[in-house]
Each structure stands twice: as structure tokens, then as C-alpha cells.
PDB file of C-alpha atoms in Angstrom:
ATOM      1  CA  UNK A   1       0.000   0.000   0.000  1.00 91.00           C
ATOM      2  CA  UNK A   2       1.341   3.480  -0.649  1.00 94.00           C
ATOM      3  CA  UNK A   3       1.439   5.833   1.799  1.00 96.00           C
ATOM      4  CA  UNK A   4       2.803   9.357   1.548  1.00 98.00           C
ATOM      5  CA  UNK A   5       3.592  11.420   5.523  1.00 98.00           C
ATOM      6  CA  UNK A   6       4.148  15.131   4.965  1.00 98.00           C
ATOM      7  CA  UNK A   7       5.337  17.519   7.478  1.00 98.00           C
ATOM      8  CA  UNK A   8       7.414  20.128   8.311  1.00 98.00           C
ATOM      9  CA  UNK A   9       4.734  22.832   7.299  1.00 97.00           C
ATOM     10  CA  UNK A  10       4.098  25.699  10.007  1.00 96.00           C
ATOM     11  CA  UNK A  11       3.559  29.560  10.051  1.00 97.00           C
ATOM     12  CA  UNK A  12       6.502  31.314   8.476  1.00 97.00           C
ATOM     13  CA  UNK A  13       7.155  35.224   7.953  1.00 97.00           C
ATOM     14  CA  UNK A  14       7.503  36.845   4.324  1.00 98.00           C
ATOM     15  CA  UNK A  15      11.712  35.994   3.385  1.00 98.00           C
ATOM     16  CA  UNK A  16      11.085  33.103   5.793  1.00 98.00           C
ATOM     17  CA  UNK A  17      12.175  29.609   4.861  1.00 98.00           C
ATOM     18  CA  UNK A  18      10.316  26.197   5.358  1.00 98.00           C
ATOM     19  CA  UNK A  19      11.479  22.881   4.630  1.00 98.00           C
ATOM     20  CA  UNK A  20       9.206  20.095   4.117  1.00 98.00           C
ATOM     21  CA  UNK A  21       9.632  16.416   3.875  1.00 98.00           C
ATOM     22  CA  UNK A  22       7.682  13.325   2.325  1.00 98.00           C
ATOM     23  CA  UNK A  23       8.604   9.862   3.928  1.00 98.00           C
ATOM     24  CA  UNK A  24       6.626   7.752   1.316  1.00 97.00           C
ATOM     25  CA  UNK A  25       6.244   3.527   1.785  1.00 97.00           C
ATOM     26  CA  UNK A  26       4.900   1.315  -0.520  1.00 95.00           C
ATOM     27  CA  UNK A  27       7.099   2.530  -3.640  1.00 94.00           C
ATOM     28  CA  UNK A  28      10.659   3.582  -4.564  1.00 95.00           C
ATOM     29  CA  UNK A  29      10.876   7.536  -5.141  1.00 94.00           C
ATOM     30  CA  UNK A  30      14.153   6.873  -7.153  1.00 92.00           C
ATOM     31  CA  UNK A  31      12.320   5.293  -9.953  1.00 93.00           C
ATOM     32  CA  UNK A  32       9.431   7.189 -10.000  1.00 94.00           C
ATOM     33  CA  UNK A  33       8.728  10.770 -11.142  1.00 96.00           C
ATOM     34  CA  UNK A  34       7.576  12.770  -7.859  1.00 97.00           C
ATOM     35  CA  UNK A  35       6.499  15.722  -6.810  1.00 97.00           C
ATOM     36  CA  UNK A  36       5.175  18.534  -4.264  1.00 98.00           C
ATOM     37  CA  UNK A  37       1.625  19.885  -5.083  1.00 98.00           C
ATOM     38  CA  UNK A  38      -0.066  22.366  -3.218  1.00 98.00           C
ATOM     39  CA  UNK A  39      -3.868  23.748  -2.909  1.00 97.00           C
ATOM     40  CA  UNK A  40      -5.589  26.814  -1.792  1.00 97.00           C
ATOM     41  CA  UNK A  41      -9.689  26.240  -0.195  1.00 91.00           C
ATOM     42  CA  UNK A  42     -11.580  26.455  -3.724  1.00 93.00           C
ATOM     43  CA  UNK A  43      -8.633  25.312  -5.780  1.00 95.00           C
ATOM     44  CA  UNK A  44      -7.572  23.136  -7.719  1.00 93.00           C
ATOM     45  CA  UNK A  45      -4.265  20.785  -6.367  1.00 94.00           C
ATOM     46  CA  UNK A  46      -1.427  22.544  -8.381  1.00 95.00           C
ATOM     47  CA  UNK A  47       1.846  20.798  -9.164  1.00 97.00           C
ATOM     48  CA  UNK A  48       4.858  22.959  -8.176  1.00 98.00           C
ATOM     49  CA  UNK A  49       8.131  20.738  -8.600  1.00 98.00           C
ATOM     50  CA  UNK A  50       8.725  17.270  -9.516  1.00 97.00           C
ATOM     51  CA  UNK A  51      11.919  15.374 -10.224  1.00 95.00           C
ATOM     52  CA  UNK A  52      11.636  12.761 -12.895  1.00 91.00           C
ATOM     53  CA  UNK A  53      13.362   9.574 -12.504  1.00 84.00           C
ATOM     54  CA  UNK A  54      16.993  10.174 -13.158  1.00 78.00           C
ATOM     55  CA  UNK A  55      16.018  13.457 -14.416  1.00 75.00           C
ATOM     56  CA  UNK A  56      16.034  17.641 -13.664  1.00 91.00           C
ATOM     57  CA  UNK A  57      13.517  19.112 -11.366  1.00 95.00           C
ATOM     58  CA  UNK A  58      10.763  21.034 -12.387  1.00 96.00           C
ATOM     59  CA  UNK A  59       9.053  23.736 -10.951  1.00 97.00           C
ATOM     60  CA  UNK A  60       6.426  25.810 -12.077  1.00 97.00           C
ATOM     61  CA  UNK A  61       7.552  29.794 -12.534  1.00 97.00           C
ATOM     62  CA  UNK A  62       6.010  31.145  -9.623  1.00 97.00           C
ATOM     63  CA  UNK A  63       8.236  29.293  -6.905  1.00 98.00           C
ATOM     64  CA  UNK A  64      11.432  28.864  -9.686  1.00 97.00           C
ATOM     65  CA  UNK A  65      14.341  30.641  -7.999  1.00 97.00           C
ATOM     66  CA  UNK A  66      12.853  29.808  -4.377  1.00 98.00           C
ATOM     67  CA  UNK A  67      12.349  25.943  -3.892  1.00 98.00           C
ATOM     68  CA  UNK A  68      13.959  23.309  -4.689  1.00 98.00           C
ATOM     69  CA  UNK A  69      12.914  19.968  -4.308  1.00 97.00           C
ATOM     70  CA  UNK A  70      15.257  16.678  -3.845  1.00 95.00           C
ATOM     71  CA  UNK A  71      15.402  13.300  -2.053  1.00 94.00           C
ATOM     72  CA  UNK A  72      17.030  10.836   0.138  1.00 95.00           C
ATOM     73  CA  UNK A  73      16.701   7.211  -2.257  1.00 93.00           C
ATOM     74  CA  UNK A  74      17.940   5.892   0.906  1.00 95.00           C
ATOM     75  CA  UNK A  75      15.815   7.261   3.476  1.00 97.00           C
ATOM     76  CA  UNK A  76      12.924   7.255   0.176  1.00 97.00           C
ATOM     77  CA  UNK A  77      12.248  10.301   1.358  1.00 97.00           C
ATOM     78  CA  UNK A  78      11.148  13.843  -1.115  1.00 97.00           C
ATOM     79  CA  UNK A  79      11.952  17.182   0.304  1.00 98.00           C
ATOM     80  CA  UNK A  80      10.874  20.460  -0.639  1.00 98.00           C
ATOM     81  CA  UNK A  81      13.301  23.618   0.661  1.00 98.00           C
ATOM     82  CA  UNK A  82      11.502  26.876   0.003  1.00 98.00           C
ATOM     83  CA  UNK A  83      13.148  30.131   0.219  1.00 98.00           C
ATOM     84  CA  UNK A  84      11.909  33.410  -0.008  1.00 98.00           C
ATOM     85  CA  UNK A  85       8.166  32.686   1.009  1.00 98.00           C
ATOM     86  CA  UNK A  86       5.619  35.016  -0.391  1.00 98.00           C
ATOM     87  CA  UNK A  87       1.724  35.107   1.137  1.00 97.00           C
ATOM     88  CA  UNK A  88       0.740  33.553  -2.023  1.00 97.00           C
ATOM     89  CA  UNK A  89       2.974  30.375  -0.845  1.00 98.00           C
ATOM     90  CA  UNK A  90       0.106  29.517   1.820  1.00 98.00           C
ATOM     91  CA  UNK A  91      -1.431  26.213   1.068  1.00 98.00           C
ATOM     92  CA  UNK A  92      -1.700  22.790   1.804  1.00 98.00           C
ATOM     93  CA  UNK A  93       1.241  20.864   0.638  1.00 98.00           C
ATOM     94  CA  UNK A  94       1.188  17.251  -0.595  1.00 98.00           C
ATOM     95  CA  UNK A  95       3.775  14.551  -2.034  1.00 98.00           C
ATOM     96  CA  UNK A  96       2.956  12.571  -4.672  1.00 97.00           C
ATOM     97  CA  UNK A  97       4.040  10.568  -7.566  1.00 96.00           C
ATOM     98  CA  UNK A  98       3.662  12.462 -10.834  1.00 95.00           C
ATOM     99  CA  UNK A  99       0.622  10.962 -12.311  1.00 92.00           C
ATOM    100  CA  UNK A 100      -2.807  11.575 -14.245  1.00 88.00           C
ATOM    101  CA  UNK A 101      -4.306   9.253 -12.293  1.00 89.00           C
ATOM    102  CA  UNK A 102      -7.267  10.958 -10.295  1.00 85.00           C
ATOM    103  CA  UNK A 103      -7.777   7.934  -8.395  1.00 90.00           C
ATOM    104  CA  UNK A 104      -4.001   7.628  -6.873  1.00 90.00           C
ATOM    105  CA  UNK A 105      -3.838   8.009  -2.869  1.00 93.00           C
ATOM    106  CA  UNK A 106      -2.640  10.751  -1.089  1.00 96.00           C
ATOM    107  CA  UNK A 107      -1.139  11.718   1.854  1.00 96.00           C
ATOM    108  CA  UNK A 108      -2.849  13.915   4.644  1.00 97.00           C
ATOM    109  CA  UNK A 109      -0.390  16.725   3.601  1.00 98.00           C
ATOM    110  CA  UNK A 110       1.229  19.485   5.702  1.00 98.00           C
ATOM    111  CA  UNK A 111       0.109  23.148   5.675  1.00 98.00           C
ATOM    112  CA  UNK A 112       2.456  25.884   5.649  1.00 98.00           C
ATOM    113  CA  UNK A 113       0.811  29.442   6.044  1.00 98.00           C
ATOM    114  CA  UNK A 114       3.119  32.386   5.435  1.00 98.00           C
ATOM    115  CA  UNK A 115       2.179  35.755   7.503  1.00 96.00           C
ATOM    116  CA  UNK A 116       3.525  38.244   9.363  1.00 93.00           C
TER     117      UNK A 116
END
């Protein structure tokens, strides 16, 4: 069964810094693309980095420059490190592998709210 455990979300200032971590059971992260999504109340889930399998991370433009996502294949474990938090950072943050499938489980995720 797969299971994905976020955490390391929290209340951070504007400039602040959070990092979050995925530990993730039931597959291997180093041969699957993952990712970090995140979602707002009345939003859709967004995809904001993912790492391919063996390849370069992704992110989408409004957090490129401020997180960067990598793992531990030993620990199979997904980080995200995000720098520079803006308001507009505030969401819900999940790990997940990088799939269309709607059907694929998800963790509870870890929210990260970013205020001063």
C-alpha cells in the first residue's frame, strides 16, 4: 500500500524559509517521477516541482528561484526547501508521484501558512 507522511509545514514570515519532507512507503521515489503539489480552499491541487526519474527538477515559474525539491533514495524520502516565502505560498502541501491518475492516494499533507 502506498502511503505518503508530509510535514514540516508551520507559520513562516515573508523571506522566511520552510522545509518540508515526504517519507513515502509502498514505492521507490528513485524510480518514479515525484512531486510537491499544493492547494488553496476552492482550488484546484497545483503541481509545483517534480523530479523525474533520473532526471532535472521542475518547478512551475512562480516558486522557480525559491524551492527546490530533492530526495534521500535511501531514506525514500522527497523534500521540498523553500526560500523566499511570499503570502501567495500559503497552502496545503502534498507529495505525490507524478501521475494523471485521479484515483491515486494521497497523503494527509502538511500546511504551511506564510504571515507576518
Amino acid at each position: 500500500q502506498v502511503q505518503f507522511v508530509e510535514s514540516g509545514g508551520g507559520l513562516a514570515q515573508p523571506g522566511g524559509s520552510v522545509r518540508l519532507s515526504c517519507v513515502v512507503s509502498g514505492l521507490h521515489i528513485s524510480v518514479n517521477a515525484m512531486g510537491w503539489y499544493r492547494q488553496v480552499p476552492g482550488k484546484e491541487r497545483e503541481l509545483v516541482a517534480h523530479m523525474p526519474a533520473g532526471g532535472i527538477a521542475v518547478y512551475t515559474d512562480s516558486v522557480s528561484g525559491r524551492f527546490a525539491i530533492f530526495r534521500d533514495d535511501y531514506k525514500n524520502t522527497l523534500y521540498l526547501q523553500m526560500n523566499n516565502l511570499k503570502p501567495e505560498d500559503t497552502a496545503v502541501y502534498y507529495c505525490n508521484r507524478v501521475s494523471s491518475d485521479p484515483h491515486r492516494p494521497w497523503g494527509q499533507g502538511t500546511p504551511v501558512t506564510v504571515s507576518s
